């Protein structure tokens, strides 16, 4: 986690303990954790993976008796003091076994950045079950570890996060949860500030990785049609920039859509590409060194 986030991190009235896993081995972060009696675990950057690192934190939390596991990235900032209470409330009540928070755009976010948050994280929460997969497609599996919570016993029953995927370990966990007959809730009242203003190059590299993820996901995401959701995103994005009085952004919307689509298609066919090409195209180039070809 970033030092500024940790300084301001507030659990409200929730009974919580923090475990900080730091791949930068920051002395400032270690000292802050020592001051607050938080568990500090330094790891090498070469040992980091989205699923494996979170599994490490989950294991440590479970050994310390945690019944609910909460996952949060270093660049997510709680929007209010009650974020954690709202996040875990559906798990405590038995309504769901996993939840994830609403993400709001950061201050001074770009128009396109704003739209991405509002499109993916609406103001209305929703409970999802296996029965929603035919209607929602890939959206049924949408789940974000930027700020999420999972009941510990179910987490381990389902084997934790996959530790060998390039990204979207949270989506595969959501798929396992739903297919096992449990419910997930998008908890819109739990709010964190988190967004990125990606360049065209970054958009391309990120969506190459998304395509690679879907190519390797196997049958767990069966029924998760992606194409229709992508077209809906672009259509609504065009409308959003016009409503905001920014027709000058229309060319950028089209360029971004083209970059995302072409990168996604290349990523889906990554098996035909040499390793050095995949590393150049990927946002998570370290993954290809870790992955056994």
XYZ file of C-alpha atoms in Angstrom:
293
model
C 0.000 0.000 0.000
C 1.102 3.572 -0.614
C 2.307 5.528 2.387
C -0.278 8.311 1.964
C -3.146 5.826 1.921
C -1.853 4.035 4.981
C -1.555 7.297 6.920
C -5.241 8.034 6.309
C -6.589 4.468 6.472
C -9.531 4.370 8.868
C -11.510 1.240 9.749
C -14.351 3.192 11.343
C -16.108 1.140 14.010
C -15.161 -2.178 12.389
C -13.054 -4.656 14.339
C -10.213 -5.069 11.865
C -6.526 -5.867 11.669
C -4.271 -4.781 8.816
C -1.729 -6.947 7.013
C 0.426 -4.963 4.606
C 2.336 -6.802 1.872
C 4.946 -4.526 0.332
C 6.817 -5.430 -2.854
C 8.806 -2.173 -2.694
C 10.240 -2.935 0.761
C 9.706 0.664 1.853
C 11.231 1.692 5.178
C 8.564 4.388 5.587
C 5.770 1.852 5.207
C 7.452 -0.588 7.585
C 7.880 2.115 10.224
C 4.242 3.169 9.914
C 3.077 -0.428 10.284
C 5.272 -0.839 13.353
C 3.757 2.307 14.886
C 0.215 0.996 14.370
C 0.964 -2.606 15.264
C 0.034 -3.793 11.768
C 1.582 -6.898 10.255
C 4.215 -5.944 7.676
C 5.360 -8.495 5.066
C 8.049 -7.445 2.551
C 8.326 -9.490 -0.642
C 10.479 -9.265 -3.745
C 8.915 -7.666 -6.814
C 9.837 -10.785 -8.774
C 7.711 -12.850 -6.371
C 4.611 -10.691 -6.812
C 1.521 -12.005 -8.551
C -2.032 -10.705 -8.283
C -3.437 -13.967 -6.978
C -0.461 -15.412 -5.120
C 0.314 -12.274 -3.133
C -3.300 -11.948 -2.027
C -3.369 -15.624 -1.067
C -0.344 -14.978 1.139
C -2.177 -12.185 2.942
C -5.306 -14.313 3.235
C -3.317 -17.182 4.745
C -1.759 -14.924 7.358
C -5.148 -13.391 8.201
C -6.793 -16.809 8.496
C -4.028 -18.042 10.796
C -4.812 -15.065 13.021
C -8.481 -16.047 13.197
C -10.033 -13.717 10.616
C -13.519 -14.784 9.526
C -13.784 -12.186 6.750
C -10.905 -11.410 4.391
C -10.747 -7.867 2.996
C -8.513 -7.054 0.028
C -7.446 -3.539 -0.948
C -4.903 -2.119 -3.376
C -2.349 0.556 -2.578
C -4.110 3.257 -4.627
C -7.669 2.948 -3.314
C -8.725 5.621 -0.821
C -11.855 5.142 1.349
C -14.444 7.809 0.576
C -15.849 7.813 4.110
C -15.336 6.324 7.588
C -18.039 3.647 7.183
C -16.665 2.016 4.012
C -15.603 -1.184 5.780
C -18.835 -1.584 7.744
C -20.821 -1.290 4.502
C -18.481 -3.664 2.674
C -18.767 -6.536 5.146
C -22.433 -6.028 6.178
C -23.876 -8.376 3.481
C -21.411 -11.095 4.552
C -22.226 -10.710 8.242
C -25.968 -10.849 7.523
C -25.645 -13.946 5.323
C -26.939 -12.167 2.231
C -23.707 -12.899 0.307
C -20.324 -14.538 0.850
C -18.346 -11.984 -1.165
C -18.682 -8.249 -1.786
C -16.888 -5.480 -3.636
C -17.034 -1.720 -3.327
C -18.074 1.115 -5.564
C -15.152 2.991 -7.130
C -15.413 6.743 -7.602
C -13.211 8.796 -9.949
C -10.324 10.611 -8.339
C -10.421 14.431 -8.036
C -9.653 16.163 -11.344
C -10.218 12.929 -13.253
C -10.564 13.207 -17.024
C -14.008 12.924 -18.629
C -13.206 9.480 -20.005
C -11.854 8.390 -16.628
C -15.082 9.564 -14.972
C -17.190 7.631 -17.432
C -15.294 4.401 -16.851
C -15.989 4.568 -13.108
C -19.669 5.480 -13.494
C -20.247 2.800 -16.155
C -18.669 -0.026 -14.194
C -19.673 1.120 -10.698
C -23.243 2.500 -10.677
C -24.897 4.054 -7.651
C -27.243 1.092 -7.196
C -25.937 -2.104 -5.596
C -26.893 -5.550 -6.850
C -26.905 -9.121 -5.574
C -25.749 -11.765 -8.060
C -26.248 -15.514 -8.155
C -25.586 -18.260 -10.670
C -29.055 -17.628 -12.129
C -27.885 -14.189 -13.330
C -25.145 -15.544 -15.626
C -27.349 -16.057 -18.742
C -28.743 -12.517 -18.475
C -25.607 -10.636 -17.429
C -22.917 -12.554 -19.328
C -19.412 -11.395 -18.381
C -20.853 -8.772 -16.019
C -22.052 -11.557 -13.716
C -18.396 -12.326 -12.970
C -17.304 -8.718 -12.596
C -15.591 -8.347 -9.216
C -12.798 -6.008 -8.140
C -10.046 -6.646 -5.628
C -9.367 -2.909 -5.509
C -11.674 -3.179 -2.501
C -13.387 -6.486 -1.805
C -14.281 -8.925 0.950
C -14.782 -12.701 1.043
C -15.914 -15.014 3.827
C -12.753 -16.843 4.851
C -14.167 -20.369 4.980
C -15.647 -20.049 1.503
C -12.433 -18.505 0.183
C -10.427 -21.567 1.199
C -13.194 -24.010 0.282
C -12.893 -22.703 -3.288
C -9.095 -22.778 -3.292
C -8.368 -19.061 -2.970
C -7.292 -16.925 -5.904
C -5.573 -18.529 -8.882
C -1.907 -17.620 -8.590
C -0.849 -18.113 -12.212
C -3.081 -15.660 -14.109
C -1.839 -12.388 -15.569
C -4.745 -10.387 -14.073
C -8.452 -10.700 -13.185
C -7.835 -13.205 -10.410
C -10.851 -11.558 -8.800
C -13.076 -12.425 -11.776
C -12.123 -16.097 -11.568
C -12.841 -16.099 -7.841
C -16.254 -14.584 -8.546
C -16.922 -17.288 -11.124
C -16.034 -19.991 -8.588
C -18.274 -18.382 -5.968
C -21.288 -18.212 -8.270
C -20.831 -21.681 -9.747
C -20.592 -23.116 -6.217
C -24.064 -21.748 -5.520
C -23.119 -18.749 -3.382
C -24.104 -15.098 -3.838
C -21.964 -12.014 -4.486
C -23.020 -8.453 -3.782
C -21.821 -5.273 -5.416
C -22.100 -2.998 -2.376
C -22.507 0.529 -3.720
C -22.639 2.076 -0.235
C -19.031 1.029 0.354
C -17.149 3.680 -1.621
C -13.476 4.143 -2.428
C -11.776 6.664 -4.683
C -9.837 4.858 -7.383
C -9.317 5.546 -11.080
C -6.591 5.701 -13.713
C -5.997 8.061 -16.616
C -4.399 5.584 -19.004
C -2.618 6.703 -22.164
C -3.397 4.974 -25.471
C -0.255 2.877 -25.049
C -1.291 1.849 -21.544
C -4.810 1.029 -22.748
C -3.332 -1.182 -25.454
C -1.024 -3.015 -23.065
C -3.709 -3.504 -20.432
C -6.193 -4.899 -22.937
C -3.576 -7.214 -24.398
C -3.380 -8.699 -20.911
C -7.176 -8.885 -20.675
C -7.236 -10.852 -23.920
C -4.483 -13.166 -22.659
C -6.459 -13.730 -19.474
C -9.605 -14.746 -21.369
C -7.568 -17.010 -23.644
C -6.262 -18.894 -20.602
C -9.363 -18.784 -18.382
C -10.837 -22.047 -19.631
C -14.357 -23.206 -18.869
C -14.735 -21.282 -15.628
C -15.998 -18.247 -17.570
C -18.364 -20.195 -19.789
C -21.315 -17.983 -20.696
C -19.261 -14.803 -20.257
C -19.696 -13.218 -23.676
C -17.417 -10.158 -23.847
C -18.103 -8.501 -27.205
C -21.566 -7.099 -26.474
C -20.425 -5.437 -23.261
C -17.497 -3.798 -25.062
C -19.744 -2.305 -27.726
C -22.168 -1.067 -25.062
C -19.270 0.622 -23.255
C -18.204 2.519 -26.398
C -21.771 3.517 -27.272
C -22.451 4.891 -23.810
C -19.044 6.572 -23.704
C -19.824 8.469 -26.925
C -23.116 9.631 -25.430
C -21.435 10.644 -22.180
C -18.843 12.914 -23.788
C -21.568 14.600 -25.847
C -23.699 15.167 -22.752
C -20.646 16.692 -21.078
C -20.273 19.095 -24.004
C -16.965 17.588 -25.139
C -17.371 16.600 -28.812
C -13.621 17.190 -29.156
C -13.129 13.897 -27.301
C -14.978 11.793 -29.886
C -11.813 10.995 -31.907
C -10.077 9.872 -28.720
C -13.002 7.594 -27.841
C -12.752 5.973 -31.272
C -8.961 5.629 -31.029
C -9.212 4.082 -27.572
C -11.868 1.647 -28.745
C -9.669 0.586 -31.651
C -6.616 0.164 -29.428
C -8.556 -1.889 -26.889
C -10.169 -4.125 -29.486
C -6.980 -4.843 -31.424
C -4.998 -5.444 -28.223
C -7.681 -7.774 -26.851
C -7.679 -9.821 -30.048
C -3.886 -10.084 -30.014
C -3.914 -11.105 -26.375
C -6.427 -13.863 -27.081
C -3.914 -15.228 -29.599
C -0.827 -14.793 -27.433
C 0.128 -18.444 -27.837
C 1.173 -17.678 -31.395
C 3.469 -14.829 -30.354
C 7.114 -15.108 -29.292
C 7.937 -14.309 -25.676
C 9.747 -11.045 -26.377
C 6.715 -9.725 -28.290
C 4.338 -10.619 -25.461
C 6.551 -8.862 -22.948
C 6.641 -5.722 -25.111
C 2.862 -5.662 -25.486
C 1.984 -6.517 -21.884
C 1.401 -4.232 -18.912
C 2.460 -7.100 -16.649
C 5.614 -8.196 -18.445
C 6.950 -9.997 -15.347
C 4.105 -12.506 -15.740
C 5.633 -13.957 -18.870
C 8.924 -14.602 -17.102
C 7.084 -16.389 -14.293
C 4.849 -18.369 -16.617
C 6.018 -21.736 -17.887
C 5.706 -21.732 -21.645
